[in-house]
PDB file of N, CA and C in Angstrom:
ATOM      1  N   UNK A   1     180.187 -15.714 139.367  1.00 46.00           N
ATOM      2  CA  UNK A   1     179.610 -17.035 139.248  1.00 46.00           C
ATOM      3  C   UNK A   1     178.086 -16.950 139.316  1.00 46.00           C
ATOM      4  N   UNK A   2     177.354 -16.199 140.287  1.00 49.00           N
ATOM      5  CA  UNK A   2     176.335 -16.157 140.790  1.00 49.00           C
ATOM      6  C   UNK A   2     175.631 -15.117 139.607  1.00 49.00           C
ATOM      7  N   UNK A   3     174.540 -15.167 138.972  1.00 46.00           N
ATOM      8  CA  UNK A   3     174.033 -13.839 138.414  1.00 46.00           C
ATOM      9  C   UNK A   3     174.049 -12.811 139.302  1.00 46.00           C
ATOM     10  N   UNK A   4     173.528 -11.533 138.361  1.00 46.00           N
ATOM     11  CA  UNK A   4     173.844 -10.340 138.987  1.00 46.00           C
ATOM     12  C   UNK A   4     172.431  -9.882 140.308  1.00 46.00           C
ATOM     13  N   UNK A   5     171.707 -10.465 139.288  1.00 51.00           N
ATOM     14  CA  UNK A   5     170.045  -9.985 140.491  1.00 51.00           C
ATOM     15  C   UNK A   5     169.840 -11.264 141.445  1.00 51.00           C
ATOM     16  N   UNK A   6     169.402 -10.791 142.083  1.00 53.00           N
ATOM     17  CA  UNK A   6     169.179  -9.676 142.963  1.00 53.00           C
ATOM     18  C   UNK A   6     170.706  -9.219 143.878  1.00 53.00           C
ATOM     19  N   UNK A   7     170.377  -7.193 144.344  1.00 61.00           N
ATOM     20  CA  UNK A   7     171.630  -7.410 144.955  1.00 61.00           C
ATOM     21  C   UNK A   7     171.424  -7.063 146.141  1.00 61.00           C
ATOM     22  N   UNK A   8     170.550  -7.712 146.801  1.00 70.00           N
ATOM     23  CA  UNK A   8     170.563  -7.582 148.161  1.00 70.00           C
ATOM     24  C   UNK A   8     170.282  -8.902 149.045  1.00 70.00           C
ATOM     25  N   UNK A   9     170.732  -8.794 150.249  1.00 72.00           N
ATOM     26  CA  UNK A   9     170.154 -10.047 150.911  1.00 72.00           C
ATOM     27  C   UNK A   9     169.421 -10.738 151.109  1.00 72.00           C
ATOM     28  N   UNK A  10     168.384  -9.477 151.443  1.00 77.00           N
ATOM     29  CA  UNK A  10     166.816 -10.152 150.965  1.00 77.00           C
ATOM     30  C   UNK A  10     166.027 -11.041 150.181  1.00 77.00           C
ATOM     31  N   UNK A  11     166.972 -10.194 149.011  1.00 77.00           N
ATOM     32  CA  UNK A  11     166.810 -10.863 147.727  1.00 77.00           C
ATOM     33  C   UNK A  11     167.074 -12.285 147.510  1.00 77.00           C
ATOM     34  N   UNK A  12     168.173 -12.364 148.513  1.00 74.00           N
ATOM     35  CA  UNK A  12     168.702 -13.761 147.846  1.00 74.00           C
ATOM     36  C   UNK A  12     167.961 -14.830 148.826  1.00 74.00           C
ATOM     37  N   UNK A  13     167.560 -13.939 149.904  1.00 74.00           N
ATOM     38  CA  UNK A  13     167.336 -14.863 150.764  1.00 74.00           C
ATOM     39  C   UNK A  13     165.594 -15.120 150.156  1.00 74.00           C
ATOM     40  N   UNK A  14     164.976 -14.451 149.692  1.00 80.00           N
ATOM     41  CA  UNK A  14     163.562 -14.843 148.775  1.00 80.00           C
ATOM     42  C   UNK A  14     163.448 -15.429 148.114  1.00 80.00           C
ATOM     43  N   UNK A  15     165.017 -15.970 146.937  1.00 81.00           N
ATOM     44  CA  UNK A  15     164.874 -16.744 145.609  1.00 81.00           C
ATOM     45  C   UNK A  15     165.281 -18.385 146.891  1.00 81.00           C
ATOM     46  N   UNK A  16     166.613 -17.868 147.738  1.00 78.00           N
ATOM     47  CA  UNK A  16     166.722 -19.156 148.509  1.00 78.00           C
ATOM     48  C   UNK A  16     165.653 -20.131 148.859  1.00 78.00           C
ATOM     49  N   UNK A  17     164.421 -19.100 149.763  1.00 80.00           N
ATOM     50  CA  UNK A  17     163.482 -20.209 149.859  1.00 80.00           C
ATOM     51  C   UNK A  17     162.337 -20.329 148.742  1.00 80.00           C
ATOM     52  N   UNK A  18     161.999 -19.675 147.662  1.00 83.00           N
ATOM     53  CA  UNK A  18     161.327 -19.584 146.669  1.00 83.00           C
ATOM     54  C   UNK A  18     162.605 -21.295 146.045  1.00 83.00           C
ATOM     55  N   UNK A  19     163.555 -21.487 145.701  1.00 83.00           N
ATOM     56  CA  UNK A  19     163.759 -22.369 144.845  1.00 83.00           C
ATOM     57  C   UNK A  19     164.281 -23.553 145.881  1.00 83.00           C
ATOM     58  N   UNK A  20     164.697 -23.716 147.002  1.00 79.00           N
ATOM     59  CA  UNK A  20     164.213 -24.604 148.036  1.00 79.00           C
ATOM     60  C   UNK A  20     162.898 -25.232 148.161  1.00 79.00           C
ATOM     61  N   UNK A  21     161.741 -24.358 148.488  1.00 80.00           N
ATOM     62  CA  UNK A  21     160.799 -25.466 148.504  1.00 80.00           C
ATOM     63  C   UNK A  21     160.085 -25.575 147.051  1.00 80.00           C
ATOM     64  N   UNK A  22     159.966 -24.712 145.695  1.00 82.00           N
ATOM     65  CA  UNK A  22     160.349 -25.581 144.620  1.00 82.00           C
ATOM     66  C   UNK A  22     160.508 -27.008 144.351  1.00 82.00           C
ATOM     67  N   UNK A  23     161.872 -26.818 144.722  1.00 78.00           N
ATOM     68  CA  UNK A  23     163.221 -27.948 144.796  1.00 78.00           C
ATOM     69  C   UNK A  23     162.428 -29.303 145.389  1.00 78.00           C
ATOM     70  N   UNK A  24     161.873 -29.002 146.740  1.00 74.00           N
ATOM     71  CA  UNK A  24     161.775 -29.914 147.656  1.00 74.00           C
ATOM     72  C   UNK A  24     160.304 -30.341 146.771  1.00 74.00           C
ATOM     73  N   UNK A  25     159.288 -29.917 145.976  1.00 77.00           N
ATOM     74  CA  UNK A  25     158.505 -30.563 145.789  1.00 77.00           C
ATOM     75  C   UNK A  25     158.658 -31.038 144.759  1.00 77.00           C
ATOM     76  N   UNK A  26     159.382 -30.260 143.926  1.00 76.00           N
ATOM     77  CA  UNK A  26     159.493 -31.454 142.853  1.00 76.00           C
ATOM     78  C   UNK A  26     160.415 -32.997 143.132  1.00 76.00           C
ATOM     79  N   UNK A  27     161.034 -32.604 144.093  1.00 70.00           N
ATOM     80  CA  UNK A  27     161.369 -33.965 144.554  1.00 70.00           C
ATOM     81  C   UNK A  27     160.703 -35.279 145.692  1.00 70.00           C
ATOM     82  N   UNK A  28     159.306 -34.715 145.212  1.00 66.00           N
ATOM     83  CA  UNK A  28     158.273 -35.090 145.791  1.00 66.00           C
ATOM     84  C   UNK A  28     157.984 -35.284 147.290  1.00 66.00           C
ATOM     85  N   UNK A  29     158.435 -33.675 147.925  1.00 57.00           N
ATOM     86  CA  UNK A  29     158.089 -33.634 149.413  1.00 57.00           C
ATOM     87  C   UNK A  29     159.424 -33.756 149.664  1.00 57.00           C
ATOM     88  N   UNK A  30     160.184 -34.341 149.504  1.00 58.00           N
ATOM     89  CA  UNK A  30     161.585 -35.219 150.323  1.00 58.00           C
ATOM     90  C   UNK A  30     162.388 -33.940 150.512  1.00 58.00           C
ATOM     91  N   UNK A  31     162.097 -32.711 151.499  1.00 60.00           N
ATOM     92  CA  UNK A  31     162.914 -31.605 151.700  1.00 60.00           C
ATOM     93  C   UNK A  31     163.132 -31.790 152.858  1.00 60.00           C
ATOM     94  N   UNK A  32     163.589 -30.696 153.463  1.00 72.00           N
ATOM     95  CA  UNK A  32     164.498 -30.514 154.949  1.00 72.00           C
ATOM     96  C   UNK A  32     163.604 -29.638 156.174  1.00 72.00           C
ATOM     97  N   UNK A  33     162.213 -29.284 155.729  1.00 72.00           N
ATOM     98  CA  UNK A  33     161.763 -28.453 156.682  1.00 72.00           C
ATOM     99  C   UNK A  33     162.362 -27.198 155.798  1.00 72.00           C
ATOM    100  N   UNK A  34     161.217 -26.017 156.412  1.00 68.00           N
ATOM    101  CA  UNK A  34     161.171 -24.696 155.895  1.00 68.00           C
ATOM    102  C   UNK A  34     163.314 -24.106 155.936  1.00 68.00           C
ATOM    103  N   UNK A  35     163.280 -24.037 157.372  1.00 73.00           N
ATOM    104  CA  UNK A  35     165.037 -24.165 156.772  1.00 73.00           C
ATOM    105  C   UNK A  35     165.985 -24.349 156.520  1.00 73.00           C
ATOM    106  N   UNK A  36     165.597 -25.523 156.296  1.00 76.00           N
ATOM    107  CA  UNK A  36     166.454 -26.229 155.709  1.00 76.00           C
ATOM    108  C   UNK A  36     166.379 -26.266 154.230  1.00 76.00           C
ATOM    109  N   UNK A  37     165.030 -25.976 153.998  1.00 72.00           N
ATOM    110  CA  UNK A  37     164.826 -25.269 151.940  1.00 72.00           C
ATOM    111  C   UNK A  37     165.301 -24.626 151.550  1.00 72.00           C
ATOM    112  N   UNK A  38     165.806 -23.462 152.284  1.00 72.00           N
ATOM    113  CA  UNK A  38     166.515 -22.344 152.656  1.00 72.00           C
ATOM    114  C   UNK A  38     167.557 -22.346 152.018  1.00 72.00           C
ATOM    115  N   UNK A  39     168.027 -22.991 153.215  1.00 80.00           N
ATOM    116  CA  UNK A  39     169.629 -23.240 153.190  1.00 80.00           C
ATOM    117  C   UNK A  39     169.719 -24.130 151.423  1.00 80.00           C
ATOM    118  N   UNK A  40     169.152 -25.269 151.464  1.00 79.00           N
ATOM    119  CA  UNK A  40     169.279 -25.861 150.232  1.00 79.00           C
ATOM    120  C   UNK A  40     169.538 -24.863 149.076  1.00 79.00           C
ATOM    121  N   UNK A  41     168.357 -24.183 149.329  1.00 78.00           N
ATOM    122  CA  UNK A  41     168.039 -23.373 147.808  1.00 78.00           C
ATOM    123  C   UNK A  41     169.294 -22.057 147.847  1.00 78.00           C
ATOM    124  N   UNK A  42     169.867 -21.402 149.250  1.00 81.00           N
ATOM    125  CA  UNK A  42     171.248 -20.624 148.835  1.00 81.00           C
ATOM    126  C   UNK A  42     172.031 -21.269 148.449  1.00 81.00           C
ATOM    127  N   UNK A  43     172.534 -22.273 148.901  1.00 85.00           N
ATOM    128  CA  UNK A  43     173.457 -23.475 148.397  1.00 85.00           C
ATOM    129  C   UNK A  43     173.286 -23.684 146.738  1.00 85.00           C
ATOM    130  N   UNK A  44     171.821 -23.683 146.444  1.00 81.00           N
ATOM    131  CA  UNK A  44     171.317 -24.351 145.468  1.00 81.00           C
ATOM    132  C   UNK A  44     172.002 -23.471 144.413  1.00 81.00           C
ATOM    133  N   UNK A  45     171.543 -22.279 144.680  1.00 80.00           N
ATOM    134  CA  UNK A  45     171.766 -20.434 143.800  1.00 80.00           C
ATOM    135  C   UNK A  45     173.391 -20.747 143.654  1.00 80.00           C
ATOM    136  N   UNK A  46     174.291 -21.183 144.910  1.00 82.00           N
ATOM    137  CA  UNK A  46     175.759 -21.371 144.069  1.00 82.00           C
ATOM    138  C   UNK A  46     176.225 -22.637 143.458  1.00 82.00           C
ATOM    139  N   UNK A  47     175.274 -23.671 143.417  1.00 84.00           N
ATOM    140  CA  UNK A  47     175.469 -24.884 143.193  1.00 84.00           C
ATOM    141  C   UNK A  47     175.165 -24.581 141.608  1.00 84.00           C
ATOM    142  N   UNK A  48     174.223 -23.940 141.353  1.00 83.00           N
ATOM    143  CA  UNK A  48     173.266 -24.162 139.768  1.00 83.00           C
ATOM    144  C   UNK A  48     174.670 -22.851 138.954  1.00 83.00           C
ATOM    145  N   UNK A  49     174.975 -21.755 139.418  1.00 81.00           N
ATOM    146  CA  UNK A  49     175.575 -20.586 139.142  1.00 81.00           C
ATOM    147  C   UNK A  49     177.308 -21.482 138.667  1.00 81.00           C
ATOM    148  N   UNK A  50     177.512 -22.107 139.428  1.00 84.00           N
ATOM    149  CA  UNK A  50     179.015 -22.870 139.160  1.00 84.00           C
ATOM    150  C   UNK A  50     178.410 -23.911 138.108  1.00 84.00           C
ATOM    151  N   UNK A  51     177.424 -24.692 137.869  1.00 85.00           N
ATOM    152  CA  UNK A  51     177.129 -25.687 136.713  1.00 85.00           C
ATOM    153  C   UNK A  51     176.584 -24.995 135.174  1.00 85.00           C
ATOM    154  N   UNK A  52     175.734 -23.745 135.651  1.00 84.00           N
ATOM    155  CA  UNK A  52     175.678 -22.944 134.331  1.00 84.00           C
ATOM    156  C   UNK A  52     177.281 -22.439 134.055  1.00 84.00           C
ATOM    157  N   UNK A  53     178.307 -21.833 135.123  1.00 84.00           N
ATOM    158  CA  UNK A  53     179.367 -21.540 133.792  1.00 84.00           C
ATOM    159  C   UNK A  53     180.602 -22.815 133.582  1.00 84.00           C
ATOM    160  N   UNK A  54     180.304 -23.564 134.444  1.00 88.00           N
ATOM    161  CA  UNK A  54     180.998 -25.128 133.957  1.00 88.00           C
ATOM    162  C   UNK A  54     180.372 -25.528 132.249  1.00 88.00           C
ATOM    163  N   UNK A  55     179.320 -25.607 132.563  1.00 86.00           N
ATOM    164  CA  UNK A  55     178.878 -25.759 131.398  1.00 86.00           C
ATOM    165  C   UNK A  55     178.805 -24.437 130.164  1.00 86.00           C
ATOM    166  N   UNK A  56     179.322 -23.532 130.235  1.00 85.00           N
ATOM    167  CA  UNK A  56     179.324 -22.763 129.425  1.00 85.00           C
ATOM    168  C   UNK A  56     178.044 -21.663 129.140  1.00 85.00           C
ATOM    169  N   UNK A  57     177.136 -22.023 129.915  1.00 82.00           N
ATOM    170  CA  UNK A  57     175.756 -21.274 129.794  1.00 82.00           C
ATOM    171  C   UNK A  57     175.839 -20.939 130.674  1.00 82.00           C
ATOM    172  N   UNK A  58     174.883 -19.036 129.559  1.00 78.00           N
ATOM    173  CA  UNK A  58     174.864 -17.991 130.221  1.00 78.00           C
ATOM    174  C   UNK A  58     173.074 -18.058 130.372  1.00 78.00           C
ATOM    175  N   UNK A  59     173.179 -17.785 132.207  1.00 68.00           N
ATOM    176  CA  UNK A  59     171.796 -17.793 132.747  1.00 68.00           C
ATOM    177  C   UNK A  59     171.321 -16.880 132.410  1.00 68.00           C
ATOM    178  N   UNK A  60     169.739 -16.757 132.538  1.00 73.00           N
ATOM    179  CA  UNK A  60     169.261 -15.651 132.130  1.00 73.00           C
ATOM    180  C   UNK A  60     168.900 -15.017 133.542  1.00 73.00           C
ATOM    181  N   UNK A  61     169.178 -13.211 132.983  1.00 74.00           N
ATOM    182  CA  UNK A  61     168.819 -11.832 133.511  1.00 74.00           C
ATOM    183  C   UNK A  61     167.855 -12.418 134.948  1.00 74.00           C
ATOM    184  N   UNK A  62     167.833 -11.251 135.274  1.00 79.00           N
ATOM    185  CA  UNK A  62     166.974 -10.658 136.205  1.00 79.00           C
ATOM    186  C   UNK A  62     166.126 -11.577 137.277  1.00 79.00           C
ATOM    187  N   UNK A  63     165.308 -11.478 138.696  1.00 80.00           N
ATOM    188  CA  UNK A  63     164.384 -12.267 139.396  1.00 80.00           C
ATOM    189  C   UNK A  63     164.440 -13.492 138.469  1.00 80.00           C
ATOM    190  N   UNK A  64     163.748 -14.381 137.998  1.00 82.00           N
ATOM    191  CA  UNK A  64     163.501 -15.116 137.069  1.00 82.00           C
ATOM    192  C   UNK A  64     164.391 -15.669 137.407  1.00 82.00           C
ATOM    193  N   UNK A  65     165.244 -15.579 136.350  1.00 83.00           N
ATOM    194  CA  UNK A  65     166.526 -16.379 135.700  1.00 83.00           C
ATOM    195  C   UNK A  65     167.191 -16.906 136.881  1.00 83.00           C
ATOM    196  N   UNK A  66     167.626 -15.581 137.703  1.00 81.00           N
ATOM    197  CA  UNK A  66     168.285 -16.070 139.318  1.00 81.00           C
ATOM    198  C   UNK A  66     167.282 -16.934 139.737  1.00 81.00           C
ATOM    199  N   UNK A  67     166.124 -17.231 139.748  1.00 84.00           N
ATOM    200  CA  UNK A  67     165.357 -17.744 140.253  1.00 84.00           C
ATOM    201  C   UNK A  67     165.131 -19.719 139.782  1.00 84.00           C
ATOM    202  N   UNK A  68     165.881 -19.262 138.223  1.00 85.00           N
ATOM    203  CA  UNK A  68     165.987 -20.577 137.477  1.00 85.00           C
ATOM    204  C   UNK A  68     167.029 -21.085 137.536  1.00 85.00           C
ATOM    205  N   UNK A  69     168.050 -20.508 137.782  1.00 83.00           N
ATOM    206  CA  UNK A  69     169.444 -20.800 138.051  1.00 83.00           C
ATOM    207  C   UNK A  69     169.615 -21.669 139.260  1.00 83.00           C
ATOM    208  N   UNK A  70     168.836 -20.891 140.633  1.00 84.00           N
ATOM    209  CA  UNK A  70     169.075 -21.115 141.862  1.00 84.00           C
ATOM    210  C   UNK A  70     168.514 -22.765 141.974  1.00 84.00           C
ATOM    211  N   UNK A  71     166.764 -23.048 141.204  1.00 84.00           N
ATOM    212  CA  UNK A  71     165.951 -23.823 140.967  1.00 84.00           C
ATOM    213  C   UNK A  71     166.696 -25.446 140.592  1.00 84.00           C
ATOM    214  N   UNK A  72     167.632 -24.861 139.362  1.00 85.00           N
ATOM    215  CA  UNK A  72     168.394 -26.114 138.778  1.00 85.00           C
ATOM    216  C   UNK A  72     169.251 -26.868 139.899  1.00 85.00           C
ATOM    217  N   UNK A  73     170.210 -25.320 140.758  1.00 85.00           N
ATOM    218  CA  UNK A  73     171.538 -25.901 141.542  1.00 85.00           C
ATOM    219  C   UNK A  73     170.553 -26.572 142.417  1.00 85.00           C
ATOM    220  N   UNK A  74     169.644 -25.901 143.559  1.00 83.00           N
ATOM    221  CA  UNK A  74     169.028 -26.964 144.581  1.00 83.00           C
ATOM    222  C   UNK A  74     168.022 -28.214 143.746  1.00 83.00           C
ATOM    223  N   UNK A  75     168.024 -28.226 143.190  1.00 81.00           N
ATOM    224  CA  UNK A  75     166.709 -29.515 142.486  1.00 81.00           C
ATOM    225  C   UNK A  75     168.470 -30.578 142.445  1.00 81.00           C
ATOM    226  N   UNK A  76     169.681 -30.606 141.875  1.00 84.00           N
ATOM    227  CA  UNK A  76     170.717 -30.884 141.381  1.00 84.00           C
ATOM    228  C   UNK A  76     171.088 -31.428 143.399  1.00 84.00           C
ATOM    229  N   UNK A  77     171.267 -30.472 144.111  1.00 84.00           N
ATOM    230  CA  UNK A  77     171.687 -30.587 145.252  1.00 84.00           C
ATOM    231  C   UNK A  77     171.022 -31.353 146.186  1.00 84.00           C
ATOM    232  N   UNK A  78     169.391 -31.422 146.092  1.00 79.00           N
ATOM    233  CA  UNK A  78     168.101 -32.199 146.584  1.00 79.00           C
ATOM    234  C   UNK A  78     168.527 -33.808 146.194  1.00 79.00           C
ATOM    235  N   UNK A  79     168.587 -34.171 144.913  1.00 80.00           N
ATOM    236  CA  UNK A  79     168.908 -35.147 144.310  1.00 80.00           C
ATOM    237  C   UNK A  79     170.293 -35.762 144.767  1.00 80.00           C
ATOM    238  N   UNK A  80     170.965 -35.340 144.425  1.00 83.00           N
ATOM    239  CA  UNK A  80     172.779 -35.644 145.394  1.00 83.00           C
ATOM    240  C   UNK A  80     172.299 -36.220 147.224  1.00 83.00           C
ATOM    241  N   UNK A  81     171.825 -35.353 147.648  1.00 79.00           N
ATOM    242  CA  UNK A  81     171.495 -34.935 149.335  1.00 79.00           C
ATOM    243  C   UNK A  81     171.184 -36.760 149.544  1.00 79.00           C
ATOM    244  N   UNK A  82     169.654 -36.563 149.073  1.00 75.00           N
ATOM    245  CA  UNK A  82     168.534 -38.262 148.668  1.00 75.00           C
ATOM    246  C   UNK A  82     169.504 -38.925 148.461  1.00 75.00           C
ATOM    247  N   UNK A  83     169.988 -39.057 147.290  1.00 82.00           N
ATOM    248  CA  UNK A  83     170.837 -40.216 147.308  1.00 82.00           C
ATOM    249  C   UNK A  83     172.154 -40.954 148.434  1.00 82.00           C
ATOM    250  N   UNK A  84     172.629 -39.997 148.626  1.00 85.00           N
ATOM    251  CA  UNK A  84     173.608 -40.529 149.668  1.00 85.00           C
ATOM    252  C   UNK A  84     172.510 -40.653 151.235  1.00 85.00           C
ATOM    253  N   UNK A  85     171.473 -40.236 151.383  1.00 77.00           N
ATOM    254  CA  UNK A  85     170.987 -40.694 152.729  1.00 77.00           C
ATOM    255  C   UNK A  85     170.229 -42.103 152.829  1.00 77.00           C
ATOM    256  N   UNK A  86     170.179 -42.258 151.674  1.00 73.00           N
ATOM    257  CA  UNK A  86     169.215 -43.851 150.940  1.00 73.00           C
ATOM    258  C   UNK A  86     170.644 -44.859 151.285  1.00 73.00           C
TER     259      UNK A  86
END
């Protein structure tokens, strides 16, 4: 479900908060605190990874792509979150 890069923890845990607070600003500030971006943005990485192959698209390769993938699911998950606390 998840792309292949990165394969370490680290890794994931770098794109986690790299597309968490992303996430959180493009949703203009309205995030959770540093970890709670975190958490968003791992969430996010399986949230975006299950909607690219729901939808039939194949994410792209490498840092990046995981990085765009992860970006979509938490920005997708940020938005959901907001709404039901409104």
């Amino acid at each position: 479900m998840l792309p292949a890069e990165p394969r370490s923890l680290l890794g994931w845990l770098v794109i986690g908060f790299l597309a968490g607070w992303l996430a959180g600003l493009l949703t203009r500030g309205r995030g959770f605190g540093c970890l709670g971006n975190v958490a968003i943005g791992l969430l996010g990485a399986v949230v975006g990874g299950y909607l690219f192959q729901l939808l039939g698209v194949r994410g792209p390769a490498g840092f990046l792509g995981s990085l765009l993938v992860a970006l979509v699911g938490a920005g997708v998950l940020l938005l959901v979150v907001n709404l039901m606390r409104r």
